[in-house]
CSV table of C-alpha atoms in Angstrom, one decimal:
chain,number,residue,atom,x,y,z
R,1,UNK,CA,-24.8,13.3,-16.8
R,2,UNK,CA,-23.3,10.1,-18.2
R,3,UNK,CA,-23.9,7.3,-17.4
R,4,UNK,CA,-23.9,3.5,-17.8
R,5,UNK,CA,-26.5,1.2,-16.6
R,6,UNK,CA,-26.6,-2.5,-16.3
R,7,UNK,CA,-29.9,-3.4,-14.1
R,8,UNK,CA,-28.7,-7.0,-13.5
R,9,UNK,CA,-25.8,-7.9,-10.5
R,10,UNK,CA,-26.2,-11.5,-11.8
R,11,UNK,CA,-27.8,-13.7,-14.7
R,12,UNK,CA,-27.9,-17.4,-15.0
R,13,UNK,CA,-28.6,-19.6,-17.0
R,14,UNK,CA,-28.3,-23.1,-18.8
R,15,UNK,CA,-25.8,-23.8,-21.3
R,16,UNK,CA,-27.3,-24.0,-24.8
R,17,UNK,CA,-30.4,-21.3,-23.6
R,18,UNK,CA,-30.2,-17.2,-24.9
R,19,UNK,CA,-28.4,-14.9,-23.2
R,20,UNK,CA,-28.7,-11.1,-23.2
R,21,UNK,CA,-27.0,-8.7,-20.7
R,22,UNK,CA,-28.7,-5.2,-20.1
R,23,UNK,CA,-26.9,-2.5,-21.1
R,24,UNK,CA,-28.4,1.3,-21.0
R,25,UNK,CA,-26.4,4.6,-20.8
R,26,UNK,CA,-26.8,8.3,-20.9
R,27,UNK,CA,-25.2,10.5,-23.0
R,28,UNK,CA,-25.9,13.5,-24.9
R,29,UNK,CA,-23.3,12.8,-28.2
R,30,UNK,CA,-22.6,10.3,-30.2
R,31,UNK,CA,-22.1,7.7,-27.7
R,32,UNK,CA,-19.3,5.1,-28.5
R,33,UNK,CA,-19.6,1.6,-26.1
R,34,UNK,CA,-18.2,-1.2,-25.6
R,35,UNK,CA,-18.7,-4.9,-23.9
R,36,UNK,CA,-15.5,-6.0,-21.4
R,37,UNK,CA,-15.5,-9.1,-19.9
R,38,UNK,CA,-13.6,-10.2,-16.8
R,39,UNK,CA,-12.9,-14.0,-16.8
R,40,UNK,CA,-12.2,-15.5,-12.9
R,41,UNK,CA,-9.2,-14.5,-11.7
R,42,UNK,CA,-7.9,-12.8,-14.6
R,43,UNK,CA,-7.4,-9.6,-15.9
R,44,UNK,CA,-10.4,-7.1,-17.7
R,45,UNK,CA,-10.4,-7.4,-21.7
R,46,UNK,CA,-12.3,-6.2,-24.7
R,47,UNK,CA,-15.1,-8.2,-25.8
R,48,UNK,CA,-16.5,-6.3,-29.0
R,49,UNK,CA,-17.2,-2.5,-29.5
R,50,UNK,CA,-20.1,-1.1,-31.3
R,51,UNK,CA,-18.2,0.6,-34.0
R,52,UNK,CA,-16.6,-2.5,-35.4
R,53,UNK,CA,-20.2,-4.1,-35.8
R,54,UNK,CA,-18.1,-7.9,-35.2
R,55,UNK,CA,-18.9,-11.0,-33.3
R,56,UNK,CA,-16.6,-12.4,-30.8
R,57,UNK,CA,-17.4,-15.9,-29.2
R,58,UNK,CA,-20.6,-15.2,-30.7
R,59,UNK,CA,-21.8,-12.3,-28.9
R,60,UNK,CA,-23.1,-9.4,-30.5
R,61,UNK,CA,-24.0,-6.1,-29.5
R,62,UNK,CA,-26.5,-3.7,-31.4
R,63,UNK,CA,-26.1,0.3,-30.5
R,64,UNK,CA,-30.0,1.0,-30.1
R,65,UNK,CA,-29.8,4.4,-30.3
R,66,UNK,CA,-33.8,5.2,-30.0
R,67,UNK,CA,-33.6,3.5,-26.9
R,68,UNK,CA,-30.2,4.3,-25.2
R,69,UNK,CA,-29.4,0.5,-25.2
R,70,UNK,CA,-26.5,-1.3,-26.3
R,71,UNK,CA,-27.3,-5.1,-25.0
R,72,UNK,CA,-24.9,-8.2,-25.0
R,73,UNK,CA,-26.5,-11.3,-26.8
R,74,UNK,CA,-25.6,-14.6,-27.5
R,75,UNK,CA,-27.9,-17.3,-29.0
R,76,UNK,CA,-26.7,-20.2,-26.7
R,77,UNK,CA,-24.6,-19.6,-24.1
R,78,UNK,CA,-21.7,-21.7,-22.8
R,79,UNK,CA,-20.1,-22.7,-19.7
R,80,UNK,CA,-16.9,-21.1,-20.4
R,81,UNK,CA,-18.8,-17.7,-21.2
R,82,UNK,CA,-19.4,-17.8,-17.3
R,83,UNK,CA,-17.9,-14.6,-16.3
R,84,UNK,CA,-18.7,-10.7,-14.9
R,85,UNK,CA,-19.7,-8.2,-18.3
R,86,UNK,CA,-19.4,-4.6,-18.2
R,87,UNK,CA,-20.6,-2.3,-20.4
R,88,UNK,CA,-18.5,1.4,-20.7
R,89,UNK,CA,-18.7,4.2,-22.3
R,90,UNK,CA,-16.5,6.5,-24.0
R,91,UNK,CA,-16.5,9.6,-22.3
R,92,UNK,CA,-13.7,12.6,-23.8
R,93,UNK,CA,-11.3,9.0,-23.9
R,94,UNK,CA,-12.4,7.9,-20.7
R,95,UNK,CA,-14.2,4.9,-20.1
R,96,UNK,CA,-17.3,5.1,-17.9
R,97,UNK,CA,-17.9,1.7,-16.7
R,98,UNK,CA,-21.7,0.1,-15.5
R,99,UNK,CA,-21.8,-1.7,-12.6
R,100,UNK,CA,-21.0,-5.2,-13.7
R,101,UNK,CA,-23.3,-8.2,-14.7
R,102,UNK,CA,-22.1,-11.3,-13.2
R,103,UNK,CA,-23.2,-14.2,-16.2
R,104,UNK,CA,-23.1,-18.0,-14.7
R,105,UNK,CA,-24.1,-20.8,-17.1
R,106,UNK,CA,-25.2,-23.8,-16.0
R,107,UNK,CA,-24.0,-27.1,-16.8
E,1,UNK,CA,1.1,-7.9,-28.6
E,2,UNK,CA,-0.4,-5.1,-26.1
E,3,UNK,CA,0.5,-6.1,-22.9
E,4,UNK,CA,0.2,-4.6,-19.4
E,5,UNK,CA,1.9,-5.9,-16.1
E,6,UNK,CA,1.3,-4.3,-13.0
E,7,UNK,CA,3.4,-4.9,-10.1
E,8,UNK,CA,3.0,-5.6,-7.1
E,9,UNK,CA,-0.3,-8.1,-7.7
E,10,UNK,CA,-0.3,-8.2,-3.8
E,11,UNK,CA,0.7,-5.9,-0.9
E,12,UNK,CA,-0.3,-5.7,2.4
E,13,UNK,CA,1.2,-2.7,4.6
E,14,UNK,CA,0.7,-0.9,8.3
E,15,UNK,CA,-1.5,2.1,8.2
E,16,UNK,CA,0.6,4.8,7.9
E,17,UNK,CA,3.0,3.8,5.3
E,18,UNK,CA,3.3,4.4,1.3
E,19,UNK,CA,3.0,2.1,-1.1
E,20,UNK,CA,3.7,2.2,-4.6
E,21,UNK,CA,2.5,0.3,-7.4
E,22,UNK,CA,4.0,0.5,-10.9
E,23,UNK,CA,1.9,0.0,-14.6
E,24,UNK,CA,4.2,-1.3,-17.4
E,25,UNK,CA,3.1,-1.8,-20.9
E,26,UNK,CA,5.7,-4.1,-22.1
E,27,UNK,CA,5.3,-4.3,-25.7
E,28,UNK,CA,3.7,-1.2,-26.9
E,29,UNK,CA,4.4,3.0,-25.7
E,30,UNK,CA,1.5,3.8,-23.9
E,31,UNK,CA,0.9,7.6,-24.4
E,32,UNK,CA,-2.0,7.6,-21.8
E,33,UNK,CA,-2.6,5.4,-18.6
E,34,UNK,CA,-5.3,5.2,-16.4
E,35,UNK,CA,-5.9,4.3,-12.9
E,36,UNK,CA,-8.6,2.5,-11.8
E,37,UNK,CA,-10.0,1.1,-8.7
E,38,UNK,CA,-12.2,-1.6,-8.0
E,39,UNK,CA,-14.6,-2.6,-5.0
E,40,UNK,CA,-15.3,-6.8,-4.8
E,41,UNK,CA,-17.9,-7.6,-7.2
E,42,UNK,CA,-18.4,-3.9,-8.3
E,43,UNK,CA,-17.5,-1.6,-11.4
E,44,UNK,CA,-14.2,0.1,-11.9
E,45,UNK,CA,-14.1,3.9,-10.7
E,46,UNK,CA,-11.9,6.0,-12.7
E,47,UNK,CA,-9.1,7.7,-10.1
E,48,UNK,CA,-6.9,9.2,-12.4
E,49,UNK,CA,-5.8,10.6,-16.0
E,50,UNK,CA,-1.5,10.2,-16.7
E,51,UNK,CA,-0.1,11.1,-19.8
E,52,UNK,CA,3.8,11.1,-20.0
E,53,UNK,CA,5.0,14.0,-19.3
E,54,UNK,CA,2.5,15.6,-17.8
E,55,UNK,CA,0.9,16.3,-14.5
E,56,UNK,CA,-2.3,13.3,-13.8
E,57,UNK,CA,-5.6,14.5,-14.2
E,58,UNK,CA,-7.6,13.1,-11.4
E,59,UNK,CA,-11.5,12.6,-10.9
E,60,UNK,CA,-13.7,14.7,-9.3
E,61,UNK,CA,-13.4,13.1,-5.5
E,62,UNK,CA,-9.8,11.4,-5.8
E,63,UNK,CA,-7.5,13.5,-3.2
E,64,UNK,CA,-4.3,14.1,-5.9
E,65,UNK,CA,-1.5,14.4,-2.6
E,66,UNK,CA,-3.2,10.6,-1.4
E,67,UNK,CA,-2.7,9.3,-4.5
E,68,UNK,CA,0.5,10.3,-6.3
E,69,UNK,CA,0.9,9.6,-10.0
E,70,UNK,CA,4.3,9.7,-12.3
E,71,UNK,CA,4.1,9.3,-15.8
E,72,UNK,CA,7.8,9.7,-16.4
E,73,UNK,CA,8.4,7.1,-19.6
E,74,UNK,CA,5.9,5.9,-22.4
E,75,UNK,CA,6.2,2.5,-20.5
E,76,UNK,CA,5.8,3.4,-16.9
E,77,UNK,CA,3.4,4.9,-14.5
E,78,UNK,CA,3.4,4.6,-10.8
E,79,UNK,CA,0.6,5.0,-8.7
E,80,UNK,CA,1.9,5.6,-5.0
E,81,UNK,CA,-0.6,5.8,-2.1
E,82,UNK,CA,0.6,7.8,0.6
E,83,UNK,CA,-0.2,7.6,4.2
E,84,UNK,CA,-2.4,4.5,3.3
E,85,UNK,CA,-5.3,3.8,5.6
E,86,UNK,CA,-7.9,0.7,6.0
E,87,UNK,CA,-10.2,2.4,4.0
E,88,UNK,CA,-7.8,2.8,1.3
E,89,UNK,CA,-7.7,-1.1,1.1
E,90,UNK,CA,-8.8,-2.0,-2.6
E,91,UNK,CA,-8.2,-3.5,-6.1
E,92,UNK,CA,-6.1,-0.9,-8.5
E,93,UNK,CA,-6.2,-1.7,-12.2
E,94,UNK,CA,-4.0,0.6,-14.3
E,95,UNK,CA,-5.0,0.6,-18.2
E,96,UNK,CA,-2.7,2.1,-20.7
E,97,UNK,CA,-3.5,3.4,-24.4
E,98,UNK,CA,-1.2,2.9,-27.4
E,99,UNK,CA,-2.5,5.8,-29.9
E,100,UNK,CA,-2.5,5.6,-33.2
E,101,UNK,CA,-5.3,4.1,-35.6
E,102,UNK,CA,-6.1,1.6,-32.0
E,103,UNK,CA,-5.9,5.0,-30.0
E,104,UNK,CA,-9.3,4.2,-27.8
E,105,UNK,CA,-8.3,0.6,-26.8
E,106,UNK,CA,-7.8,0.4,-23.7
E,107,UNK,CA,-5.2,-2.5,-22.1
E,108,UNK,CA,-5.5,-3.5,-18.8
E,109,UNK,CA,-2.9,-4.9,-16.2
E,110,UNK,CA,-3.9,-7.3,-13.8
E,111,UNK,CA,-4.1,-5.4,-10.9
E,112,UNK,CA,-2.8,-4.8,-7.1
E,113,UNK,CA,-4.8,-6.0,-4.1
E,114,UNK,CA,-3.8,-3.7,-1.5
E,115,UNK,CA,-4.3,-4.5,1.7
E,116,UNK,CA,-3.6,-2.0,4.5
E,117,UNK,CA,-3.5,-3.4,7.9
């Protein structure tokens, strides 16, 4: 079946230190993924998708395909990256959401 | 460019009654919407499937006659919820699809607290 997988309900951490949101699915093609992020009180937008291989804000995203991963990383996080992540999946164009990382950066 | 409004952002009704919400995409013709809903602090389940035009294509779970969907313009879908109970209290996020070389982005509105009393 497919499936997304974030094992993390929340992260925190200090500005300026790593970050790197868990991401793992299931799926028995050619999986395409993406990164959303939903900012507080506002609405659920595109971060980066794996295809396109680009950096927003500075996060990045690497399709580990040996693995079934495709993990969120930024080298030093900020407070305005404080937000919930989700990782989807394109199933048949339908998006198969994970259940949502909540990132809080400390000041 | 690619925006998606969603209106109602709030309603709170009496068990019973209907409620419909509406999904715009204002600047773009959205040939496919989706309908989403959304527990606090959990992921979005996918409800529904609209294309204009055409009949909804709804998730394995999702009771079609509770949940009505029209797709009846490239710029408009409606989800209505009939007979709305407690349990039907939520967050609904529609999403809408433009086609063409962006065809797998999805937009998303802002969403509709429901609240049924």
């Amino acid at each position: 079946a497919q499936r997304v997988t974030q094992p993390e309900k929340l992260l925190s951490v200090f500005k300026g230190a790593p970050v790197e949101l868990k991401c793992n699915y299931s799926y028995s093609g050619s999986p395409e993924l993406f990164w959303y992020v939903q900012y507080s009180r506002q609405r659920l937008q595109l971060l980066l998708r794996h295809i396109s291989r680009e950096s927003i804000k500075g996060f990045t995203a690497d399709l580990n395909k040996g693995e079934t991963s495709f993990h969120l990383k930024k080298p030093f996080a900020q407070e305005e990256d404080s937000a919930m992540y989700y990782c989807a999946l394109n199933r048949g164009g339908k998006l198969i959401f994970g259940q949502g990382t909540e990132l809080s950066v400390k000041p | 460019g690619a925006v998606v409004s969603q209106h109602p952002s709030r309603v709170i009704c009496k068990s019973g009654t209907s409620v419909k919400i509406e999904c715009r995409s204002l600047d773009f013709q959205a040939t496919t919407m989706f309908w989403y809903r959304q527990f606090p602090k959990q992921s979005l389940m996918l409800m529904a499937t609209s294309n204009e035009g055409s009949k909804a294509t709804y998730e394995q779970g999702v009771e079609k006659d509770k949940f009505l969907i029209n797709h009846a313009s490239l710029t408009l879908s409606t989800l209505t919820v009939t007979s709305a109970h407690p349990e039907d209290s939520s967050f609904y996020i529609c999403s809408a699809q433009a086609g063409g070389p962006d065809a797998d982005t999805q937009y998303f509105g802002p969403g509709t607290r429901l609240t049924v009393l």
